[in-house]
Amino acid sequence: MSTLVAEPPRAPASLVRPWDLSKDPEAAICPYHAAAKLHDGPPIFFVPGEEDPRARGLGGHWVVTRYELQREVLQNAEVFSSHLISGFSRLIGEEWPLVPLELDPPEHSKYRMLLNPLFSPAKINELEAGVRQQAVDLIEKVRGDGGCEFMEAFGRPFPVGVFMRLMGLPLEEMDAFLHWEENLLRGETLAARAEAALSIKNYLLGLIALRRARPTGDLASFVANAEIDGERIPDERALGACYLLYVGGLDTVAATLGFTFRELAQRPELQRQLRADPSLIPDAVEELIRAFGVVTSNRYLTRDFEFHGVQFRKGDMVSIPFGVASRDPKEYPDPHLIDFKRENTRNISFAAGPHRCIGSHLARREFKIALEEWMQRAPEFRLAEPPVVHSTGVWGVDRLKLVW
Ligand code: HEM
């Protein structure tokens, strides 16, 4: 006689609730207002379902909503692993990690230390003139037109150009990079996304081989020839690093720029403040980064672990939508208000703990330059039509038509 043993429930019924922002009509207007409704519920809950392939058949995944709790997850990399959280290599049936994001300690810190100097303030100062020139060129192209679709004119090409400059790639190849990025992140079918993932991999492997044969002093040459403990890093790690530098700084910057310019277009008084006093721009950048966390990260449990009264099991997936922390009323009074004079702008939009964004200083500089040049060169702008936004993957803006 066999005894049927019921599978123990993954989560207590009180913590199980469906949540799919992309199906919430409010999110089509503003993902941040729609997601902030979670703050009326439990700080940790379980979303049933298999819709996310990265949930690895667990029957669902956990979501952590509160700023403080998200920070705690991010700071504990021993328990919350980031191994293969993005799924980019799995798209093409492989399992190499993005470097250093998908490496856990202790390997993570070796690669992080290797890459840190590439993003030092001094390195970013070196890039400044080129990045500014690129912003100026893009704005000047549309300035006389009385308006533009911001994402196409600036939001997307600007960060791609910065990446290409960083990697030492010819700007004439920008169209190919824009096309790959679009298909990798927003391709209509899985096959289209996989094809882009493979094209990027092949391009980067070719680049690594080229820079090994003839180093040129750019970032690709550095990664291709880097050594750890006296040995050249394996090809797979060099690929993972170049790949992350490509995907890490494109959509994130484009999305934050998109939400920023949407806000400025909806609230011309904010533009007036920045035009009247450009010295406000660095504070404005901090407040906008605080208010518009665009990334949702994930972690896997390395062991059973009780977290704030909730029992996680080894292998469980925990999702951390930073856009929800951005609007946590426990951390920020009046969280939806964009206020350039806000006192507390500490945030986790760039994450926290060992994987805290290595490109955060570069990203801040990109935003500062973008705001300075737009405020100086373009007249006051407003929305020409309601913007189109999305809340899947990196939350972002698809279309933002501006007039001036
Ligand atoms: C607004 C712009 C950006 C945002 C919001 C952003 C956000 C993030 C977040 C949330 C993480 C941590 C993810 C996690 O722990 O799961 C991260 C890591 C990382 N980001 Fe960024 N990022 C931005 C721009 C950039 C840029 C411009 C670059 C480089 C060119 C970059 C390169 C990286 C790298 C290499 C990591 C991995 C760090 C590690 O694992 O130690 N990011 N970023």
Tab-separated table of C-alpha atoms and ligand atoms in Angstrom:
chain	number	residue	atom	x	y	z
A	1	MET	CA	0.000	0.000	0.000
A	2	SER	CA	1.488	3.350	-0.962
A	3	THR	CA	1.009	6.478	1.066
A	4	LEU	CA	0.536	9.755	-0.750
A	5	VAL	CA	2.525	12.486	0.914
A	6	ALA	CA	1.246	15.965	0.127
A	7	GLU	CA	3.919	18.410	-1.065
A	8	PRO	CA	4.344	20.904	1.783
A	9	PRO	CA	2.975	24.287	0.707
A	10	ARG	CA	5.664	26.612	-0.600
A	11	ALA	CA	4.122	29.564	1.184
A	12	PRO	CA	1.348	30.092	3.730
A	13	ALA	CA	-1.936	30.912	1.982
A	14	SER	CA	-1.970	34.402	3.479
A	15	LEU	CA	1.239	35.233	1.593
A	16	VAL	CA	0.193	33.850	-1.798
A	17	ARG	CA	-1.098	36.420	-4.245
A	18	PRO	CA	-0.975	36.819	-7.999
A	19	TRP	CA	0.996	39.855	-9.170
A	20	ASP	CA	1.664	40.745	-12.787
A	21	LEU	CA	2.259	44.421	-13.278
A	22	SER	CA	2.052	44.124	-17.057
A	23	LYS	CA	-1.644	43.176	-16.688
A	24	ASP	CA	-2.492	46.130	-14.422
A	25	PRO	CA	-4.050	48.938	-16.547
A	26	GLU	CA	-2.673	51.496	-14.079
A	27	ALA	CA	0.872	50.319	-14.864
A	28	ALA	CA	0.356	51.282	-18.505
A	29	ILE	CA	0.118	54.868	-17.258
A	30	CYS	CA	2.724	54.678	-14.493
A	31	PRO	CA	4.394	51.465	-13.240
A	32	TYR	CA	5.549	53.272	-10.086
A	33	HIS	CA	2.071	54.269	-8.896
A	34	ALA	CA	0.701	50.839	-9.820
A	35	ALA	CA	3.492	48.932	-8.042
A	36	ALA	CA	3.331	51.112	-4.921
A	37	LYS	CA	-0.039	49.503	-4.156
A	38	LEU	CA	2.062	46.574	-2.897
A	39	HIS	CA	2.971	48.656	0.145
A	40	ASP	CA	-0.575	48.109	1.414
A	41	GLY	CA	0.165	44.369	1.606
A	42	PRO	CA	2.766	42.105	3.216
A	43	PRO	CA	6.443	43.047	2.792
A	44	ILE	CA	7.185	39.587	1.383
A	45	PHE	CA	4.728	37.541	-0.656
A	46	PHE	CA	4.669	34.585	-3.017
A	47	VAL	CA	3.519	34.779	-6.654
A	48	PRO	CA	2.331	31.376	-7.832
A	49	GLY	CA	2.848	30.207	-11.403
A	50	GLU	CA	5.499	29.140	-13.841
A	51	GLU	CA	5.381	32.191	-16.061
A	52	ASP	CA	8.993	33.140	-15.372
A	53	PRO	CA	11.358	30.507	-16.804
A	54	ARG	CA	14.005	31.638	-14.333
A	55	ALA	CA	11.783	30.419	-11.479
A	56	ARG	CA	13.124	26.946	-12.404
A	57	GLY	CA	9.888	25.071	-11.909
A	58	LEU	CA	9.467	26.046	-8.262
A	59	GLY	CA	5.821	26.821	-8.810
A	60	GLY	CA	6.381	30.530	-8.392
A	61	HIS	CA	8.674	33.068	-6.796
A	62	TRP	CA	8.886	35.400	-3.800
A	63	VAL	CA	8.699	39.170	-4.055
A	64	VAL	CA	10.315	41.475	-1.491
A	65	THR	CA	8.756	44.940	-1.495
A	66	ARG	CA	10.236	47.062	1.291
A	67	TYR	CA	13.330	49.202	0.793
A	68	GLU	CA	15.005	47.946	3.996
A	69	LEU	CA	14.293	44.283	3.265
A	70	GLN	CA	15.472	44.536	-0.324
A	71	ARG	CA	18.719	46.042	0.921
A	72	GLU	CA	19.126	43.168	3.384
A	73	VAL	CA	18.689	40.564	0.629
A	74	LEU	CA	21.254	42.304	-1.573
A	75	GLN	CA	23.797	42.517	1.221
A	76	ASN	CA	23.676	38.797	1.991
A	77	ALA	CA	25.246	37.151	-1.050
A	78	GLU	CA	26.088	33.983	0.920
A	79	VAL	CA	22.408	33.130	1.237
A	80	PHE	CA	21.013	34.968	-1.811
A	81	SER	CA	22.960	33.873	-4.894
A	82	SER	CA	23.002	35.745	-8.182
A	83	HIS	CA	24.335	32.824	-10.244
A	84	LEU	CA	22.695	32.926	-13.718
A	85	ILE	CA	19.911	35.285	-12.602
A	86	SER	CA	19.677	37.082	-15.943
A	87	GLY	CA	19.169	34.089	-18.194
A	88	PHE	CA	21.080	35.638	-21.136
A	89	SER	CA	23.418	32.674	-21.708
A	90	ARG	CA	20.536	30.236	-21.193
A	91	LEU	CA	18.755	31.903	-24.115
A	92	ILE	CA	21.290	30.179	-26.361
A	93	GLY	CA	21.412	26.948	-24.361
A	94	GLU	CA	24.640	27.815	-22.529
A	95	GLU	CA	25.496	28.489	-18.909
A	96	TRP	CA	28.287	31.066	-18.686
A	97	PRO	CA	27.834	33.804	-16.107
A	98	LEU	CA	27.749	37.541	-16.661
A	99	VAL	CA	30.870	38.855	-14.941
A	100	PRO	CA	30.884	39.897	-12.143
A	101	LEU	CA	27.097	40.014	-11.631
A	102	GLU	CA	26.438	36.287	-11.816
A	103	LEU	CA	29.482	35.233	-9.799
A	104	ASP	CA	29.046	34.569	-6.088
A	105	PRO	CA	31.664	35.199	-3.412
A	106	PRO	CA	34.566	34.535	-3.206
A	107	GLU	CA	35.098	34.517	-7.002
A	108	HIS	CA	33.006	37.658	-7.386
A	109	SER	CA	35.390	39.906	-5.476
A	110	LYS	CA	38.403	38.908	-7.614
A	111	TYR	CA	36.646	40.065	-10.771
A	112	ARG	CA	35.096	43.086	-9.113
A	113	MET	CA	38.530	44.241	-7.944
A	114	LEU	CA	39.881	43.706	-11.415
A	115	LEU	CA	37.169	45.862	-13.017
A	116	ASN	CA	36.733	48.587	-10.353
A	117	PRO	CA	39.604	50.802	-11.591
A	118	LEU	CA	37.987	50.990	-15.049
A	119	PHE	CA	35.080	52.940	-13.536
A	120	SER	CA	37.007	55.229	-11.206
A	121	PRO	CA	36.133	58.949	-11.188
A	122	ALA	CA	39.416	59.636	-13.025
A	123	LYS	CA	38.452	57.255	-15.856
A	124	ILE	CA	35.038	58.836	-16.077
A	125	ASN	CA	36.598	62.301	-16.284
A	126	GLU	CA	38.596	61.046	-19.261
A	127	LEU	CA	35.373	60.053	-21.023
A	128	GLU	CA	33.494	63.252	-20.197
A	129	ALA	CA	34.373	65.366	-23.252
A	130	GLY	CA	33.426	62.616	-25.721
A	131	VAL	CA	30.186	61.816	-23.910
A	132	ARG	CA	29.227	65.498	-23.820
A	133	GLN	CA	29.975	65.929	-27.506
A	134	GLN	CA	27.766	62.999	-28.270
A	135	ALA	CA	24.883	64.467	-26.240
A	136	VAL	CA	25.318	67.799	-28.043
A	137	ASP	CA	25.324	66.142	-31.483
A	138	LEU	CA	22.132	64.208	-30.759
A	139	ILE	CA	20.294	67.275	-29.409
A	140	GLU	CA	21.455	69.515	-32.258
A	141	LYS	CA	20.087	67.006	-34.782
A	142	VAL	CA	16.514	67.583	-33.565
A	143	ARG	CA	16.622	71.010	-31.953
A	144	GLY	CA	15.250	72.829	-35.006
A	145	ASP	CA	12.417	70.327	-35.524
A	146	GLY	CA	10.037	71.642	-32.865
A	147	GLY	CA	9.894	68.232	-31.208
A	148	CYS	CA	11.095	64.639	-31.342
A	149	GLU	CA	10.427	61.102	-30.244
A	150	PHE	CA	12.835	61.265	-27.324
A	151	MET	CA	13.718	57.565	-27.019
A	152	GLU	CA	14.716	57.274	-30.677
A	153	ALA	CA	16.430	60.654	-30.855
A	154	PHE	CA	18.323	60.479	-27.564
A	155	GLY	CA	17.211	57.967	-24.896
A	156	ARG	CA	18.486	54.884	-26.729
A	157	PRO	CA	21.388	56.088	-28.918
A	158	PHE	CA	23.064	58.095	-26.118
A	159	PRO	CA	23.970	55.152	-23.798
A	160	VAL	CA	24.840	52.925	-26.764
A	161	GLY	CA	27.328	55.542	-27.955
A	162	VAL	CA	28.833	55.756	-24.463
A	163	PHE	CA	29.287	51.972	-24.358
A	164	MET	CA	30.919	51.975	-27.791
A	165	ARG	CA	33.297	54.743	-26.728
A	166	LEU	CA	34.137	52.825	-23.561
A	167	MET	CA	34.855	49.627	-25.457
A	168	GLY	CA	36.790	51.373	-28.212
A	169	LEU	CA	34.316	50.419	-30.950
A	170	PRO	CA	33.769	52.489	-34.095
A	171	LEU	CA	30.603	54.601	-33.796
A	172	GLU	CA	29.671	53.649	-37.386
A	173	GLU	CA	28.695	50.246	-36.003
A	174	MET	CA	26.083	51.799	-33.748
A	175	ASP	CA	23.096	50.666	-35.828
A	176	ALA	CA	24.059	47.015	-35.390
A	177	PHE	CA	24.372	47.479	-31.614
A	178	LEU	CA	21.026	49.256	-31.383
A	179	HIS	CA	19.399	46.505	-33.417
A	180	TRP	CA	20.885	43.708	-31.246
A	181	GLU	CA	19.921	45.460	-28.055
A	182	GLU	CA	16.354	45.953	-29.243
A	183	ASN	CA	15.991	42.305	-30.230
A	184	LEU	CA	17.773	40.878	-27.194
A	185	LEU	CA	15.606	42.739	-24.717
A	186	ARG	CA	12.368	43.219	-26.587
A	187	GLY	CA	12.450	40.680	-29.426
A	188	GLU	CA	8.940	39.446	-30.231
A	189	THR	CA	9.825	35.766	-30.109
A	190	LEU	CA	12.258	33.748	-28.052
A	191	ALA	CA	14.004	32.832	-31.327
A	192	ALA	CA	14.539	36.522	-32.170
A	193	ARG	CA	15.984	37.143	-28.699
A	194	ALA	CA	18.222	34.083	-28.948
A	195	GLU	CA	19.483	35.163	-32.361
A	196	ALA	CA	20.463	38.571	-30.966
A	197	ALA	CA	22.107	36.946	-27.924
A	198	LEU	CA	24.189	34.784	-30.244
A	199	SER	CA	25.148	37.678	-32.530
A	200	ILE	CA	26.369	39.686	-29.547
A	201	LYS	CA	28.319	36.704	-28.215
A	202	ASN	CA	30.007	36.087	-31.555
A	203	TYR	CA	30.824	39.755	-32.036
A	204	LEU	CA	32.338	40.037	-28.546
A	205	LEU	CA	34.364	36.818	-28.911
A	206	GLY	CA	35.756	38.208	-32.186
A	207	LEU	CA	36.558	41.492	-30.463
A	208	ILE	CA	38.342	39.716	-27.580
A	209	ALA	CA	40.481	37.740	-30.062
A	210	LEU	CA	41.289	40.924	-31.966
A	211	ARG	CA	42.311	42.861	-28.860
A	212	ARG	CA	44.491	39.981	-27.694
A	213	ALA	CA	46.339	40.018	-30.984
A	214	ARG	CA	46.615	43.827	-30.970
A	215	PRO	CA	45.723	45.599	-27.702
A	216	THR	CA	44.681	49.229	-28.094
A	217	GLY	CA	44.310	50.512	-24.521
A	218	ASP	CA	40.490	50.466	-24.498
A	219	LEU	CA	38.282	48.564	-22.092
A	220	ALA	CA	37.905	45.578	-24.414
A	221	SER	CA	41.713	45.265	-24.586
A	222	PHE	CA	41.923	45.409	-20.807
A	223	VAL	CA	39.355	42.655	-20.292
A	224	ALA	CA	40.744	40.477	-23.085
A	225	ASN	CA	44.249	40.516	-21.599
A	226	ALA	CA	43.407	40.714	-17.886
A	227	GLU	CA	45.109	38.384	-15.434
A	228	ILE	CA	44.063	37.126	-12.017
A	229	ASP	CA	46.623	35.397	-9.760
A	230	GLY	CA	49.143	35.579	-12.578
A	231	GLU	CA	46.982	33.784	-15.137
A	232	ARG	CA	45.000	35.199	-18.009
A	233	ILE	CA	41.261	35.033	-17.242
A	234	PRO	CA	39.396	32.304	-19.136
A	235	ASP	CA	37.659	33.251	-22.417
A	236	GLU	CA	34.284	32.588	-20.834
A	237	ARG	CA	34.933	35.155	-18.087
A	238	ALA	CA	36.196	37.751	-20.584
A	239	LEU	CA	33.052	37.174	-22.649
A	240	GLY	CA	30.831	37.416	-19.540
A	241	ALA	CA	32.448	40.731	-18.584
A	242	CYS	CA	32.146	42.320	-22.046
A	243	TYR	CA	28.577	41.060	-22.318
A	244	LEU	CA	27.577	42.599	-18.993
A	245	LEU	CA	29.158	45.923	-19.856
A	246	TYR	CA	27.020	45.884	-22.995
A	247	VAL	CA	23.667	44.911	-21.445
A	248	GLY	CA	24.260	46.580	-18.052
A	249	GLY	CA	24.509	50.166	-19.181
A	250	LEU	CA	22.094	50.445	-22.105
A	251	ASP	CA	18.505	49.739	-21.177
A	252	THR	CA	19.024	50.939	-17.615
A	253	VAL	CA	20.280	54.359	-18.675
A	254	ALA	CA	17.728	54.635	-21.520
A	255	ALA	CA	14.857	53.755	-19.185
A	256	THR	CA	15.896	56.196	-16.450
A	257	LEU	CA	16.323	58.939	-19.070
A	258	GLY	CA	12.879	58.085	-20.458
A	259	PHE	CA	11.110	58.413	-17.096
A	260	THR	CA	13.136	61.540	-16.297
A	261	PHE	CA	12.177	63.352	-19.494
A	262	ARG	CA	8.581	62.211	-19.169
A	263	GLU	CA	8.486	63.796	-15.709
A	264	LEU	CA	10.113	67.014	-16.958
A	265	ALA	CA	7.654	67.224	-19.857
A	266	GLN	CA	4.692	66.714	-17.533
A	267	ARG	CA	5.960	69.211	-14.970
A	268	PRO	CA	7.514	72.190	-16.805
A	269	GLU	CA	8.119	73.888	-13.439
A	270	LEU	CA	10.880	71.300	-12.858
A	271	GLN	CA	12.514	72.341	-16.143
A	272	ARG	CA	12.251	75.973	-15.081
A	273	GLN	CA	14.027	75.199	-11.808
A	274	LEU	CA	16.921	73.511	-13.609
A	275	ARG	CA	17.198	76.199	-16.271
A	276	ALA	CA	17.166	78.959	-13.658
A	277	ASP	CA	19.750	77.220	-11.475
A	278	PRO	CA	21.846	74.541	-13.220
A	279	SER	CA	23.733	73.966	-9.964
A	280	LEU	CA	20.621	72.021	-8.890
A	281	ILE	CA	21.318	69.361	-11.527
A	282	PRO	CA	23.454	66.982	-9.387
A	283	ASP	CA	20.715	66.921	-6.696
A	284	ALA	CA	18.091	66.470	-9.400
A	285	VAL	CA	20.033	63.450	-10.725
A	286	GLU	CA	20.020	61.841	-7.251
A	287	GLU	CA	16.301	62.451	-6.783
A	288	LEU	CA	15.442	61.079	-10.229
A	289	ILE	CA	17.548	57.955	-9.619
A	290	ARG	CA	15.807	57.576	-6.245
A	291	ALA	CA	12.340	57.895	-7.742
A	292	PHE	CA	12.884	55.748	-10.831
A	293	GLY	CA	14.469	52.426	-9.903
A	294	VAL	CA	14.118	50.599	-13.230
A	295	VAL	CA	15.717	47.209	-12.537
A	296	THR	CA	14.072	44.128	-11.044
A	297	SER	CA	16.752	41.779	-9.791
A	298	ASN	CA	16.490	38.178	-8.676
A	299	ARG	CA	18.305	35.913	-6.275
A	300	TYR	CA	18.290	32.152	-5.592
A	301	LEU	CA	18.398	30.738	-2.075
A	302	THR	CA	21.602	28.787	-1.430
A	303	ARG	CA	19.998	27.121	1.615
A	304	ASP	CA	16.824	27.062	3.707
A	305	PHE	CA	16.589	30.400	5.445
A	306	GLU	CA	14.064	32.210	7.590
A	307	PHE	CA	13.748	35.833	6.571
A	308	HIS	CA	11.593	38.201	8.622
A	309	GLY	CA	9.242	35.424	9.640
A	310	VAL	CA	9.009	33.869	6.174
A	311	GLN	CA	10.540	30.448	5.523
A	312	PHE	CA	12.519	30.407	2.266
A	313	ARG	CA	13.760	27.076	0.922
A	314	LYS	CA	16.979	26.233	-0.877
A	315	GLY	CA	16.532	26.966	-4.606
A	316	ASP	CA	13.637	29.422	-4.143
A	317	MET	CA	13.722	32.489	-6.374
A	318	VAL	CA	13.349	35.914	-4.785
A	319	SER	CA	12.460	38.872	-6.957
A	320	ILE	CA	13.497	42.398	-5.943
A	321	PRO	CA	11.732	45.134	-7.929
A	322	PHE	CA	13.702	48.279	-7.128
A	323	GLY	CA	10.893	50.456	-8.493
A	324	VAL	CA	8.769	49.326	-5.540
A	325	ALA	CA	11.479	50.378	-3.057
A	326	SER	CA	11.664	53.723	-4.910
A	327	ARG	CA	8.183	54.523	-3.662
A	328	ASP	CA	8.319	53.012	-0.165
A	329	PRO	CA	6.465	55.456	2.125
A	330	LYS	CA	8.365	54.089	5.135
A	331	GLU	CA	11.612	55.320	3.593
A	332	TYR	CA	10.466	58.421	1.701
A	333	PRO	CA	7.757	60.840	2.824
A	334	ASP	CA	5.419	61.601	-0.107
A	335	PRO	CA	7.308	59.069	-2.237
A	336	HIS	CA	5.660	59.909	-5.597
A	337	LEU	CA	6.625	63.560	-5.432
A	338	ILE	CA	9.732	64.402	-7.471
A	339	ASP	CA	11.414	67.069	-5.384
A	340	PHE	CA	14.931	68.212	-6.274
A	341	LYS	CA	15.370	69.513	-2.740
A	342	ARG	CA	14.385	66.238	-1.024
A	343	GLU	CA	16.657	65.542	1.924
A	344	ASN	CA	16.808	61.757	1.832
A	345	THR	CA	17.689	60.461	-1.615
A	346	ARG	CA	19.663	57.413	-0.458
A	347	ASN	CA	18.421	54.632	-2.687
A	348	ILE	CA	18.952	51.120	-3.994
A	349	SER	CA	18.211	51.835	-7.654
A	350	PHE	CA	21.843	50.766	-8.282
A	351	ALA	CA	21.391	47.846	-5.809
A	352	ALA	CA	23.480	47.448	-2.644
A	353	GLY	CA	26.045	45.037	-1.247
A	354	PRO	CA	28.757	43.319	-3.265
A	355	HIS	CA	26.995	43.650	-6.638
A	356	ARG	CA	26.222	47.358	-6.275
A	357	CYS	CA	26.339	48.804	-9.794
A	358	ILE	CA	29.916	49.317	-10.933
A	359	GLY	CA	28.709	51.812	-13.559
A	360	SER	CA	26.819	54.079	-11.148
A	361	HIS	CA	29.306	56.961	-11.406
A	362	LEU	CA	29.323	56.718	-15.165
A	363	ALA	CA	25.513	56.607	-15.257
A	364	ARG	CA	25.273	59.660	-12.972
A	365	ARG	CA	27.672	61.539	-15.244
A	366	GLU	CA	25.586	60.581	-18.291
A	367	PHE	CA	22.425	61.937	-16.608
A	368	LYS	CA	24.155	65.114	-15.507
A	369	ILE	CA	25.459	65.785	-19.009
A	370	ALA	CA	22.088	64.963	-20.582
A	371	LEU	CA	20.233	67.357	-18.274
A	372	GLU	CA	22.806	70.138	-18.632
A	373	GLU	CA	22.830	69.993	-22.416
A	374	TRP	CA	19.059	69.624	-22.854
A	375	MET	CA	18.277	72.446	-20.446
A	376	GLN	CA	20.801	74.700	-22.116
A	377	ARG	CA	20.058	73.914	-25.757
A	378	ALA	CA	16.364	73.074	-26.059
A	379	PRO	CA	13.425	75.319	-25.193
A	380	GLU	CA	10.798	74.216	-22.688
A	381	PHE	CA	9.226	70.985	-23.892
A	382	ARG	CA	5.986	69.186	-23.116
A	383	LEU	CA	4.267	65.945	-24.079
A	384	ALA	CA	2.896	65.777	-27.634
A	385	GLU	CA	0.856	62.661	-26.803
A	386	PRO	CA	0.526	60.214	-23.903
A	387	PRO	CA	3.792	58.279	-23.542
A	388	VAL	CA	3.958	54.495	-23.903
A	389	VAL	CA	5.644	52.743	-20.989
A	390	HIS	CA	6.306	49.113	-20.039
A	391	SER	CA	6.761	47.302	-16.748
A	392	THR	CA	8.244	44.001	-17.863
A	393	GLY	CA	11.988	43.372	-17.473
A	394	VAL	CA	13.680	46.714	-16.965
A	395	TRP	CA	10.739	49.122	-16.562
A	396	GLY	CA	10.991	51.716	-19.288
A	397	VAL	CA	9.555	54.079	-21.838
A	398	ASP	CA	8.842	52.864	-25.377
A	399	ARG	CA	7.664	56.118	-26.921
A	400	LEU	CA	7.951	59.653	-25.625
A	401	LYS	CA	6.872	62.292	-28.139
A	402	LEU	CA	7.906	65.776	-27.075
A	403	VAL	CA	7.097	69.188	-28.585
A	404	TRP	CA	8.703	72.562	-27.974
B	1	HEM	C1	20.675	54.098	-14.626
B	1	HEM	C2	21.649	53.299	-14.970
B	1	HEM	C3	21.944	52.007	-14.271
B	1	HEM	C4	21.191	51.319	-13.363
B	1	HEM	C5	19.821	51.682	-12.802
B	1	HEM	C6	21.937	50.134	-13.010
B	1	HEM	C7	21.514	49.199	-12.102
B	1	HEM	C8	22.266	48.133	-11.662
B	1	HEM	C9	21.860	47.217	-10.641
B	1	HEM	C10	20.517	47.267	-9.937
B	1	HEM	C11	22.851	46.322	-10.475
B	1	HEM	C12	22.882	45.140	-9.517
B	1	HEM	C13	22.023	44.033	-10.005
B	1	HEM	C14	21.953	42.941	-8.997
B	1	HEM	O1	22.582	42.998	-7.934
B	1	HEM	O2	21.258	41.966	-9.274
B	1	HEM	C15	23.902	46.676	-11.389
B	1	HEM	C16	25.089	46.005	-11.510
B	1	HEM	C17	26.025	46.278	-12.490
B	1	HEM	N1	25.992	47.321	-13.385
B	1	HEM	FE1	24.616	48.790	-13.470
B	1	HEM	N2	23.108	50.123	-13.715
B	1	HEM	C18	23.162	51.249	-14.495
B	1	HEM	C19	24.176	51.630	-15.337
B	1	HEM	C20	25.301	50.886	-15.583
B	1	HEM	C21	26.357	51.264	-16.492
B	1	HEM	C22	26.408	52.541	-17.302
B	1	HEM	C23	27.261	50.231	-16.476
B	1	HEM	C24	28.551	50.053	-17.223
B	1	HEM	C25	28.892	50.444	-18.343
B	1	HEM	C26	26.779	49.235	-15.536
B	1	HEM	C27	27.435	48.060	-15.238
B	1	HEM	C28	27.090	47.215	-14.203
B	1	HEM	C29	27.888	46.059	-13.800
B	1	HEM	C30	29.179	45.589	-14.436
B	1	HEM	C31	27.209	45.476	-12.706
B	1	HEM	C32	27.624	44.239	-11.920
B	1	HEM	C33	28.350	44.607	-10.662
B	1	HEM	C34	28.705	43.408	-9.814
B	1	HEM	O3	28.109	42.348	-9.944
B	1	HEM	O4	29.617	43.538	-8.999
B	1	HEM	N3	25.598	49.670	-15.018
B	1	HEM	N4	23.538	47.800	-12.106
